């Protein structure tokens, strides 16, 4: 597992728990390239533009994130919205 900023620090994203997400190395690679993102309801979104063959099989079948029990540790929707608007290749 790797920690990924949802809105990168170099793009004025804070270094806080709510602006972070734990991902596998491959999922982190997809996320940073805008090939994967997350809805405000924590659905996993895959880009129709270039997810390499077979990598979609690494995504949970129900296409939902596993969330911390404590809502204060979950990704904040404002950062998820930023990622979808600025990075995700919808």
mmCIF file of C-alpha atoms in Angstrom, residues 8-82:
data_model
loop_
_atom_site.group_PDB
_atom_site.id
_atom_site.type_symbol
_atom_site.label_atom_id
_atom_site.label_comp_id
_atom_site.label_asym_id
_atom_site.label_seq_id
_atom_site.Cartn_x
_atom_site.Cartn_y
_atom_site.Cartn_z
ATOM 1 C CA UNK A 8 -1.271 17.122 -4.793
ATOM 2 C CA UNK A 9 0.608 19.433 -2.439
ATOM 3 C CA UNK A 10 2.147 21.190 -5.453
ATOM 4 C CA UNK A 11 -1.430 22.035 -6.505
ATOM 5 C CA UNK A 12 -2.261 23.589 -3.115
ATOM 6 C CA UNK A 13 -3.516 20.349 -1.616
ATOM 7 C CA UNK A 14 -3.013 20.088 2.137
ATOM 8 C CA UNK A 15 -0.944 17.330 3.694
ATOM 9 C CA UNK A 16 -3.891 15.953 5.708
ATOM 10 C CA UNK A 17 -5.613 12.601 6.179
ATOM 11 C CA UNK A 18 -8.751 13.760 4.336
ATOM 12 C CA UNK A 19 -6.647 14.651 1.264
ATOM 13 C CA UNK A 20 -5.079 11.226 1.154
ATOM 14 C CA UNK A 21 -5.939 7.721 0.120
ATOM 15 C CA UNK A 22 -4.160 4.375 0.515
ATOM 16 C CA UNK A 23 -3.723 2.578 -2.793
ATOM 17 C CA UNK A 24 -1.709 -0.287 -4.208
ATOM 18 C CA UNK A 25 1.228 0.765 -6.377
ATOM 19 C CA UNK A 26 -0.701 0.006 -9.574
ATOM 20 C CA UNK A 27 -3.841 1.815 -8.395
ATOM 21 C CA UNK A 28 -1.689 4.811 -7.379
ATOM 22 C CA UNK A 29 -0.191 4.857 -10.891
ATOM 23 C CA UNK A 30 -3.693 4.821 -12.460
ATOM 24 C CA UNK A 31 -4.919 7.529 -10.051
ATOM 25 C CA UNK A 32 -1.973 9.878 -10.665
ATOM 26 C CA UNK A 33 -2.464 9.585 -14.434
ATOM 27 C CA UNK A 34 -6.184 10.316 -14.261
ATOM 28 C CA UNK A 35 -7.176 6.823 -15.352
ATOM 29 C CA UNK A 36 -8.972 6.163 -12.067
ATOM 30 C CA UNK A 37 -10.876 8.425 -9.702
ATOM 31 C CA UNK A 38 -13.622 8.227 -7.073
ATOM 32 C CA UNK A 39 -17.146 9.588 -6.816
ATOM 33 C CA UNK A 40 -18.385 11.540 -3.789
ATOM 34 C CA UNK A 41 -20.081 8.258 -2.773
ATOM 35 C CA UNK A 42 -16.685 6.470 -2.988
ATOM 36 C CA UNK A 43 -17.454 4.542 -6.159
ATOM 37 C CA UNK A 44 -14.348 3.620 -8.143
ATOM 38 C CA UNK A 45 -14.387 5.319 -11.545
ATOM 39 C CA UNK A 46 -12.257 4.045 -14.425
ATOM 40 C CA UNK A 47 -11.464 6.180 -17.429
ATOM 41 C CA UNK A 48 -12.671 4.963 -20.811
ATOM 42 C CA UNK A 49 -9.469 6.520 -22.223
ATOM 43 C CA UNK A 50 -6.560 4.222 -21.728
ATOM 44 C CA UNK A 51 -6.724 1.881 -18.742
ATOM 45 C CA UNK A 52 -4.161 -0.711 -19.847
ATOM 46 C CA UNK A 53 -5.558 -4.142 -20.693
ATOM 47 C CA UNK A 54 -6.110 -6.312 -17.672
ATOM 48 C CA UNK A 55 -5.570 -3.634 -15.026
ATOM 49 C CA UNK A 56 -9.297 -3.197 -14.537
ATOM 50 C CA UNK A 57 -9.279 -6.741 -13.132
ATOM 51 C CA UNK A 58 -7.280 -5.425 -10.151
ATOM 52 C CA UNK A 59 -10.229 -3.248 -9.112
ATOM 53 C CA UNK A 60 -12.677 -4.584 -6.533
ATOM 54 C CA UNK A 61 -15.656 -6.197 -8.338
ATOM 55 C CA UNK A 62 -18.196 -4.008 -6.501
ATOM 56 C CA UNK A 63 -16.168 -0.913 -7.534
ATOM 57 C CA UNK A 64 -16.416 0.686 -4.071
ATOM 58 C CA UNK A 65 -13.614 1.902 -1.807
ATOM 59 C CA UNK A 66 -13.071 0.255 1.549
ATOM 60 C CA UNK A 67 -13.555 3.134 3.989
ATOM 61 C CA UNK A 68 -12.358 3.791 7.519
ATOM 62 C CA UNK A 69 -15.109 3.440 10.115
ATOM 63 C CA UNK A 70 -14.398 6.961 11.336
ATOM 64 C CA UNK A 71 -15.862 9.467 8.819
ATOM 65 C CA UNK A 72 -13.201 12.007 9.853
ATOM 66 C CA UNK A 73 -10.580 9.804 8.151
ATOM 67 C CA UNK A 74 -12.424 9.345 4.853
ATOM 68 C CA UNK A 75 -11.401 11.222 1.689
ATOM 69 C CA UNK A 76 -13.098 14.614 1.635
ATOM 70 C CA UNK A 77 -15.480 15.193 -1.299
ATOM 71 C CA UNK A 78 -13.891 18.566 -2.115
ATOM 72 C CA UNK A 79 -10.580 16.846 -2.944
ATOM 73 C CA UNK A 80 -12.318 14.050 -4.831
ATOM 74 C CA UNK A 81 -14.174 16.682 -6.892
ATOM 75 C CA UNK A 82 -10.876 18.466 -7.612
#
